[in-house]
mmCIF file of C-alpha atoms in Angstrom:
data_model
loop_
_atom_site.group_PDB
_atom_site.id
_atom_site.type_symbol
_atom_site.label_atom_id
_atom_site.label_comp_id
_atom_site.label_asym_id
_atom_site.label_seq_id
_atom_site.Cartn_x
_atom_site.Cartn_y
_atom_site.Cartn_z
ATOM 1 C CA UNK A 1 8.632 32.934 19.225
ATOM 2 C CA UNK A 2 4.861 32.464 18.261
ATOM 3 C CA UNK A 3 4.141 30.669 15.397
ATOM 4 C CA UNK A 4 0.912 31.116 13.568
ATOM 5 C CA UNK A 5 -1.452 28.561 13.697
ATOM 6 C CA UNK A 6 -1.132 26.003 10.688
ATOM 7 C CA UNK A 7 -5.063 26.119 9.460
ATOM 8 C CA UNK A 8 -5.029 30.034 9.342
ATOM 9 C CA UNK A 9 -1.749 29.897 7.744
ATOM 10 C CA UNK A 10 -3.312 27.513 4.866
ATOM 11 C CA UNK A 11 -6.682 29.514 4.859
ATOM 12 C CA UNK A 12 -5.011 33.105 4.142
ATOM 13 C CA UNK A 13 -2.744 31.766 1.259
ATOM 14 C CA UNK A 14 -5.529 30.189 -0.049
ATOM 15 C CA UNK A 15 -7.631 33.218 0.146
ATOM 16 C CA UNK A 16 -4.615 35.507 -1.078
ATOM 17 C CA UNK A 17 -4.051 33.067 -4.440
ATOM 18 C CA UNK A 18 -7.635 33.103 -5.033
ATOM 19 C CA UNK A 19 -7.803 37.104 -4.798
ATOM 20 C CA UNK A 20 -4.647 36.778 -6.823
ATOM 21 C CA UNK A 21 -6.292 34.581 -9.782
ATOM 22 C CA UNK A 22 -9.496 37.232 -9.323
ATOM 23 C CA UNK A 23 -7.028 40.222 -10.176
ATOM 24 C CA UNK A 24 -4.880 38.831 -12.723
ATOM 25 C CA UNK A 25 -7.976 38.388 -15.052
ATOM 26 C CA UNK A 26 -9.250 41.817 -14.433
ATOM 27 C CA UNK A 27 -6.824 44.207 -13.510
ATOM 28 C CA UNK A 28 -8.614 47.315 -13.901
ATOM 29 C CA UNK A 29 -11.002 46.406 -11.199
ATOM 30 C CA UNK A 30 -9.510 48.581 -8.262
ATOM 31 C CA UNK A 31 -12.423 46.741 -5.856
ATOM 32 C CA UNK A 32 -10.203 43.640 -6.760
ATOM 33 C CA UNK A 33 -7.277 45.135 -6.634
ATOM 34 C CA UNK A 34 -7.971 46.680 -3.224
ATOM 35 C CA UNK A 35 -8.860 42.908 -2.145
ATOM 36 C CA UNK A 36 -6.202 41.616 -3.192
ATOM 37 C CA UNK A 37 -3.715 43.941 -1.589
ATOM 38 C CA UNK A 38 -5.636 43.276 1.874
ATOM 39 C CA UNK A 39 -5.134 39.472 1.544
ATOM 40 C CA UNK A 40 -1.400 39.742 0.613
ATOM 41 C CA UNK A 41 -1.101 42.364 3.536
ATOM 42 C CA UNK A 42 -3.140 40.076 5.741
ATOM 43 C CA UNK A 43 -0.341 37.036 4.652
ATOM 44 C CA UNK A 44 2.036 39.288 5.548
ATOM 45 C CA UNK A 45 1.455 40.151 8.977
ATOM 46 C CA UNK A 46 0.874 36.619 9.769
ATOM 47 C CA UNK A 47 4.299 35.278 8.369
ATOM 48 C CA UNK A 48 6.204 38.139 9.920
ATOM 49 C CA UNK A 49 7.661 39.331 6.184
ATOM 50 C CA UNK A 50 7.178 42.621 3.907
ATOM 51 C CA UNK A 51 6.632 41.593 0.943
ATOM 52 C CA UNK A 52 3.368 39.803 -0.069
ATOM 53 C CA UNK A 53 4.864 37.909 -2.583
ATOM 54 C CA UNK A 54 7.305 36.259 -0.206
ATOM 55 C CA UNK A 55 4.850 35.733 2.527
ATOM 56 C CA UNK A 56 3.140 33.318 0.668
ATOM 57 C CA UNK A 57 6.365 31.174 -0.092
ATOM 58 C CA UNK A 58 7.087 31.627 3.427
ATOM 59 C CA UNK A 59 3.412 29.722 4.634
ATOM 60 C CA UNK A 60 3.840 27.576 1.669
ATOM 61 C CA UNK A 61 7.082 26.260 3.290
ATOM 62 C CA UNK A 62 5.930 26.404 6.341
ATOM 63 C CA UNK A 63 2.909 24.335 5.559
ATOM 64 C CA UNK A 64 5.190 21.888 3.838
ATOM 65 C CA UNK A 65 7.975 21.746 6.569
ATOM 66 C CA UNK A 66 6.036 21.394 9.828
ATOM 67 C CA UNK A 67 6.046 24.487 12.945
ATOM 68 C CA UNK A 68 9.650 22.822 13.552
ATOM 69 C CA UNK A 69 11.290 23.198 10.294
ATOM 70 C CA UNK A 70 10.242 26.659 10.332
ATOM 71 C CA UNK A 71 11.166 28.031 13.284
ATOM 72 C CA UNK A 72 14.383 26.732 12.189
ATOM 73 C CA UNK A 73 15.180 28.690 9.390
ATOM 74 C CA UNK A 74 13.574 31.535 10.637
ATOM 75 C CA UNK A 75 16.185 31.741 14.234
ATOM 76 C CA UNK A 76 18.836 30.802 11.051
ATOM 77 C CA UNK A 77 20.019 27.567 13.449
ATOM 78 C CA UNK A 78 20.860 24.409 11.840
ATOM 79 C CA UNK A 79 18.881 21.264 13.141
ATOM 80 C CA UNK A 80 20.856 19.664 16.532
ATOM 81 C CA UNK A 81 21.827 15.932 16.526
ATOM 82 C CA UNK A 82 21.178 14.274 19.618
ATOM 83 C CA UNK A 83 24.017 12.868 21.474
ATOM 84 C CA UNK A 84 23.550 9.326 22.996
ATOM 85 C CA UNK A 85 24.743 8.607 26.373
ATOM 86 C CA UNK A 86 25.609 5.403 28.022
ATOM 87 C CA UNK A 87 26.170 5.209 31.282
ATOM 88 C CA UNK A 88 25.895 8.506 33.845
ATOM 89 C CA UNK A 89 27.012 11.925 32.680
ATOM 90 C CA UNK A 90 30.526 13.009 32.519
ATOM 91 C CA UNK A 91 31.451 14.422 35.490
ATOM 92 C CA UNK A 92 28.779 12.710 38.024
ATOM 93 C CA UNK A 93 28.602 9.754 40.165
ATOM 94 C CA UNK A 94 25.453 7.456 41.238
ATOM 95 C CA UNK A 95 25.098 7.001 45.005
ATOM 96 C CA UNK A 96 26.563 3.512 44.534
ATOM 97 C CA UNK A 97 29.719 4.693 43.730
ATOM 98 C CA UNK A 98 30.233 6.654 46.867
#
């Protein structure tokens, strides 16, 4: 899976709550209202979801939780612990013990 890139993640949700500061003082503006719309669409291509609204939580988390912690919760797997070994895996021999 390709995962956007973290600077145009944090540029387009800037851009879309600016444009959405912009519009909720003047609503009646359709020029505003129009840019608005393409920023939240714009969000929402990047971040894979439908809805503008949850688009930008989406790059806000991912912003806060790292490329890792993301593509986590978005494959719905739960973080693996590492397992530490000692000695040679189950199963196998070193050429020693031949």
């Amino acid at each position: 899976m390709l995962l956007p890139a973290r600077a145009e993640v944090a540029r387009q949700l800037r851009r879309y709550r600016a444009w959405e500061r912009v519009m909720l003082a003047s609503p009646a503006d359709l020029v505003v209202r129009a840019t608005f719309e393409d920023s939240g669409y714009t969000l929402c291509v990047l971040m894979g979801k439908r809805c503008a609204r949850e688009a930008a939580e989406a790059a806000e988390h991912y912003l806060r939780a790292g490329q890792a912690g993301h593509l986590r919760e978005q494959l719905g797997r739960p973080r693996r612990r590492r397992v530490h070994r000692r000695g040679p895996p189950a199963g196998r021999r070193s050429r020693a013990g031949l």
